[in-house]
mmCIF file of the C-alpha atoms, coordinates in Angstrom:
data_MODEL
# 
_entry.id   MODEL 
# 
loop_
_atom_site.group_PDB 
_atom_site.id 
_atom_site.type_symbol 
_atom_site.label_atom_id 
_atom_site.label_alt_id 
_atom_site.label_comp_id 
_atom_site.label_asym_id 
_atom_site.label_entity_id 
_atom_site.label_seq_id 
_atom_site.pdbx_PDB_ins_code 
_atom_site.Cartn_x 
_atom_site.Cartn_y 
_atom_site.Cartn_z 
_atom_site.occupancy 
_atom_site.B_iso_or_equiv 
_atom_site.pdbx_formal_charge 
_atom_site.auth_seq_id 
_atom_site.auth_comp_id 
_atom_site.auth_asym_id 
_atom_site.auth_atom_id 
_atom_site.pdbx_PDB_model_num 
ATOM 1  C CA . UNK A 1 1  ? -0.461  5.751   -9.060  1.00 0.00 ? 1  UNK A CA 1 
ATOM 2  C CA . UNK A 1 2  ? -1.220  2.604   -6.712  1.00 0.00 ? 2  UNK A CA 1 
ATOM 3  C CA . UNK A 1 3  ? -4.776  0.287   -8.297  1.00 0.00 ? 3  UNK A CA 1 
ATOM 4  C CA . UNK A 1 4  ? -6.800  -1.849  -7.108  1.00 0.00 ? 4  UNK A CA 1 
ATOM 5  C CA . UNK A 1 5  ? -5.134  -4.446  -9.162  1.00 0.00 ? 5  UNK A CA 1 
ATOM 6  C CA . UNK A 1 6  ? -1.601  -3.536  -7.123  1.00 0.00 ? 6  UNK A CA 1 
ATOM 7  C CA . UNK A 1 7  ? -3.378  -3.248  -4.116  1.00 0.00 ? 7  UNK A CA 1 
ATOM 8  C CA . UNK A 1 8  ? -5.219  -6.876  -4.521  1.00 0.00 ? 8  UNK A CA 1 
ATOM 9  C CA . UNK A 1 9  ? -1.439  -8.574  -5.411  1.00 0.00 ? 9  UNK A CA 1 
ATOM 10 C CA . UNK A 1 10 ? 0.070   -6.361  -2.475  1.00 0.00 ? 10 UNK A CA 1 
ATOM 11 C CA . UNK A 1 11 ? -2.760  -8.288  -0.162  1.00 0.00 ? 11 UNK A CA 1 
ATOM 12 C CA . UNK A 1 12 ? -2.364  -11.460 -2.141  1.00 0.00 ? 12 UNK A CA 1 
ATOM 13 C CA . UNK A 1 13 ? 1.164   -11.680 -0.253  1.00 0.00 ? 13 UNK A CA 1 
ATOM 14 C CA . UNK A 1 14 ? 0.330   -9.932  3.134   1.00 0.00 ? 14 UNK A CA 1 
ATOM 15 C CA . UNK A 1 15 ? 2.070   -7.659  2.152   1.00 0.00 ? 15 UNK A CA 1 
ATOM 16 C CA . UNK A 1 16 ? 5.403   -9.697  2.185   1.00 0.00 ? 16 UNK A CA 1 
ATOM 17 C CA . UNK A 1 17 ? 7.945   -8.677  -0.726  1.00 0.00 ? 17 UNK A CA 1 
ATOM 18 C CA . UNK A 1 18 ? 10.360  -11.428 -0.532  1.00 0.00 ? 18 UNK A CA 1 
ATOM 19 C CA . UNK A 1 19 ? 7.429   -13.918 -0.384  1.00 0.00 ? 19 UNK A CA 1 
ATOM 20 C CA . UNK A 1 20 ? 6.420   -12.131 -3.833  1.00 0.00 ? 20 UNK A CA 1 
ATOM 21 C CA . UNK A 1 21 ? 9.927   -12.145 -4.910  1.00 0.00 ? 21 UNK A CA 1 
ATOM 22 C CA . UNK A 1 22 ? 10.352  -16.028 -4.538  1.00 0.00 ? 22 UNK A CA 1 
ATOM 23 C CA . UNK A 1 23 ? 6.860   -17.115 -5.867  1.00 0.00 ? 23 UNK A CA 1 
ATOM 24 C CA . UNK A 1 24 ? 5.745   -14.707 -8.087  1.00 0.00 ? 24 UNK A CA 1 
ATOM 25 C CA . UNK A 1 25 ? 8.981   -12.536 -9.173  1.00 0.00 ? 25 UNK A CA 1 
ATOM 26 C CA . UNK A 1 26 ? 6.916   -12.273 -12.420 1.00 0.00 ? 26 UNK A CA 1 
ATOM 27 C CA . UNK A 1 27 ? 4.802   -10.036 -11.081 1.00 0.00 ? 27 UNK A CA 1 
ATOM 28 C CA . UNK A 1 28 ? 7.367   -7.298  -10.370 1.00 0.00 ? 28 UNK A CA 1 
ATOM 29 C CA . UNK A 1 29 ? 5.970   -6.047  -14.029 1.00 0.00 ? 29 UNK A CA 1 
ATOM 30 C CA . UNK A 1 30 ? 2.910   -5.672  -12.440 1.00 0.00 ? 30 UNK A CA 1 
ATOM 31 C CA . UNK A 1 31 ? 4.197   -3.499  -9.107  1.00 0.00 ? 31 UNK A CA 1 
ATOM 32 C CA . UNK A 1 32 ? 7.518   -2.157  -8.647  1.00 0.00 ? 32 UNK A CA 1 
ATOM 33 C CA . UNK A 1 33 ? 9.153   -2.633  -5.095  1.00 0.00 ? 33 UNK A CA 1 
ATOM 34 C CA . UNK A 1 34 ? 8.983   1.296   -4.477  1.00 0.00 ? 34 UNK A CA 1 
ATOM 35 C CA . UNK A 1 35 ? 4.964   1.023   -4.746  1.00 0.00 ? 35 UNK A CA 1 
ATOM 36 C CA . UNK A 1 36 ? 5.207   -2.345  -2.515  1.00 0.00 ? 36 UNK A CA 1 
ATOM 37 C CA . UNK A 1 37 ? 7.018   -0.016  -0.117  1.00 0.00 ? 37 UNK A CA 1 
ATOM 38 C CA . UNK A 1 38 ? 4.677   2.907   -0.351  1.00 0.00 ? 38 UNK A CA 1 
ATOM 39 C CA . UNK A 1 39 ? 1.555   0.480   0.403   1.00 0.00 ? 39 UNK A CA 1 
ATOM 40 C CA . UNK A 1 40 ? 4.016   -0.853  3.378   1.00 0.00 ? 40 UNK A CA 1 
ATOM 41 C CA . UNK A 1 41 ? 4.635   3.154   4.638   1.00 0.00 ? 41 UNK A CA 1 
ATOM 42 C CA . UNK A 1 42 ? 0.977   4.438   3.792   1.00 0.00 ? 42 UNK A CA 1 
ATOM 43 C CA . UNK A 1 43 ? -0.852  1.300   5.807   1.00 0.00 ? 43 UNK A CA 1 
ATOM 44 C CA . UNK A 1 44 ? 1.890   2.267   9.030   1.00 0.00 ? 44 UNK A CA 1 
ATOM 45 C CA . UNK A 1 45 ? 1.084   5.673   8.737   1.00 0.00 ? 45 UNK A CA 1 
ATOM 46 C CA . UNK A 1 46 ? -2.965  5.623   8.238   1.00 0.00 ? 46 UNK A CA 1 
ATOM 47 C CA . UNK A 1 47 ? -2.589  3.193   11.485  1.00 0.00 ? 47 UNK A CA 1 
ATOM 48 C CA . UNK A 1 48 ? -0.959  6.105   13.329  1.00 0.00 ? 48 UNK A CA 1 
ATOM 49 C CA . UNK A 1 49 ? -3.196  8.538   11.835  1.00 0.00 ? 49 UNK A CA 1 
ATOM 50 C CA . UNK A 1 50 ? -6.623  6.557   13.006  1.00 0.00 ? 50 UNK A CA 1 
ATOM 51 C CA . UNK A 1 51 ? -4.534  5.140   16.258  1.00 0.00 ? 51 UNK A CA 1 
ATOM 52 C CA . UNK A 1 52 ? -4.527  8.090   18.524  1.00 0.00 ? 52 UNK A CA 1 
ATOM 53 C CA . UNK A 1 53 ? -3.341  11.642  18.255  1.00 0.00 ? 53 UNK A CA 1 
ATOM 54 C CA . UNK A 1 54 ? -1.000  12.938  15.771  1.00 0.00 ? 54 UNK A CA 1 
ATOM 55 C CA . UNK A 1 55 ? -0.706  16.380  14.843  1.00 0.00 ? 55 UNK A CA 1 
ATOM 56 C CA . UNK A 1 56 ? -2.924  18.360  12.357  1.00 0.00 ? 56 UNK A CA 1 
ATOM 57 C CA . UNK A 1 57 ? -0.251  18.463  10.226  1.00 0.00 ? 57 UNK A CA 1 
ATOM 58 C CA . UNK A 1 58 ? 0.459   14.893  9.651   1.00 0.00 ? 58 UNK A CA 1 
ATOM 59 C CA . UNK A 1 59 ? -2.842  14.417  8.620   1.00 0.00 ? 59 UNK A CA 1 
ATOM 60 C CA . UNK A 1 60 ? -2.906  16.706  6.084   1.00 0.00 ? 60 UNK A CA 1 
ATOM 61 C CA . UNK A 1 61 ? 0.704   15.301  4.751   1.00 0.00 ? 61 UNK A CA 1 
ATOM 62 C CA . UNK A 1 62 ? -0.994  11.816  4.765   1.00 0.00 ? 62 UNK A CA 1 
ATOM 63 C CA . UNK A 1 63 ? -4.376  13.040  3.173   1.00 0.00 ? 63 UNK A CA 1 
ATOM 64 C CA . UNK A 1 64 ? -2.396  14.984  0.069   1.00 0.00 ? 64 UNK A CA 1 
ATOM 65 C CA . UNK A 1 65 ? -0.413  11.659  -0.389  1.00 0.00 ? 65 UNK A CA 1 
ATOM 66 C CA . UNK A 1 66 ? -3.081  9.246   -0.784  1.00 0.00 ? 66 UNK A CA 1 
ATOM 67 C CA . UNK A 1 67 ? -5.147  11.521  -3.205  1.00 0.00 ? 67 UNK A CA 1 
ATOM 68 C CA . UNK A 1 68 ? -1.468  12.141  -5.286  1.00 0.00 ? 68 UNK A CA 1 
ATOM 69 C CA . UNK A 1 69 ? -0.689  8.233   -5.420  1.00 0.00 ? 69 UNK A CA 1 
ATOM 70 C CA . UNK A 1 70 ? -3.866  6.203   -4.679  1.00 0.00 ? 70 UNK A CA 1 
ATOM 71 C CA . UNK A 1 71 ? -6.737  5.865   -7.149  1.00 0.00 ? 71 UNK A CA 1 
ATOM 72 C CA . UNK A 1 72 ? -9.997  6.921   -4.766  1.00 0.00 ? 72 UNK A CA 1 
ATOM 73 C CA . UNK A 1 73 ? -10.999 3.023   -4.431  1.00 0.00 ? 73 UNK A CA 1 
ATOM 74 C CA . UNK A 1 74 ? -7.480  2.283   -3.326  1.00 0.00 ? 74 UNK A CA 1 
ATOM 75 C CA . UNK A 1 75 ? -7.496  5.257   -0.302  1.00 0.00 ? 75 UNK A CA 1 
ATOM 76 C CA . UNK A 1 76 ? -11.005 4.443   0.674   1.00 0.00 ? 76 UNK A CA 1 
ATOM 77 C CA . UNK A 1 77 ? -9.908  0.342   0.549   1.00 0.00 ? 77 UNK A CA 1 
ATOM 78 C CA . UNK A 1 78 ? -7.005  1.142   2.693   1.00 0.00 ? 78 UNK A CA 1 
ATOM 79 C CA . UNK A 1 79 ? -8.534  3.743   5.104   1.00 0.00 ? 79 UNK A CA 1 
ATOM 80 C CA . UNK A 1 80 ? -11.360 0.972   5.558   1.00 0.00 ? 80 UNK A CA 1 
ATOM 81 C CA . UNK A 1 81 ? -8.738  -1.849  6.410   1.00 0.00 ? 81 UNK A CA 1 
ATOM 82 C CA . UNK A 1 82 ? -7.018  0.500   9.366   1.00 0.00 ? 82 UNK A CA 1 
# 
């Protein structure tokens, strides 16, 4: 589950996984590389969904993924930054 703490850590390094790995390798216990990649993908998909026409299927799948892997607070924060 993507939590506020994980999102804050992701933002602290501006989404740069390599920078996080070099400067704060101990944070890998707080957020896995897979969760980091999920945040990258969700942010990209949200920009696609809000930035122009997309299919209803794409939007429904995105909403389901956000509901499944994010707390409501993180979901709102991701949607608000797009």
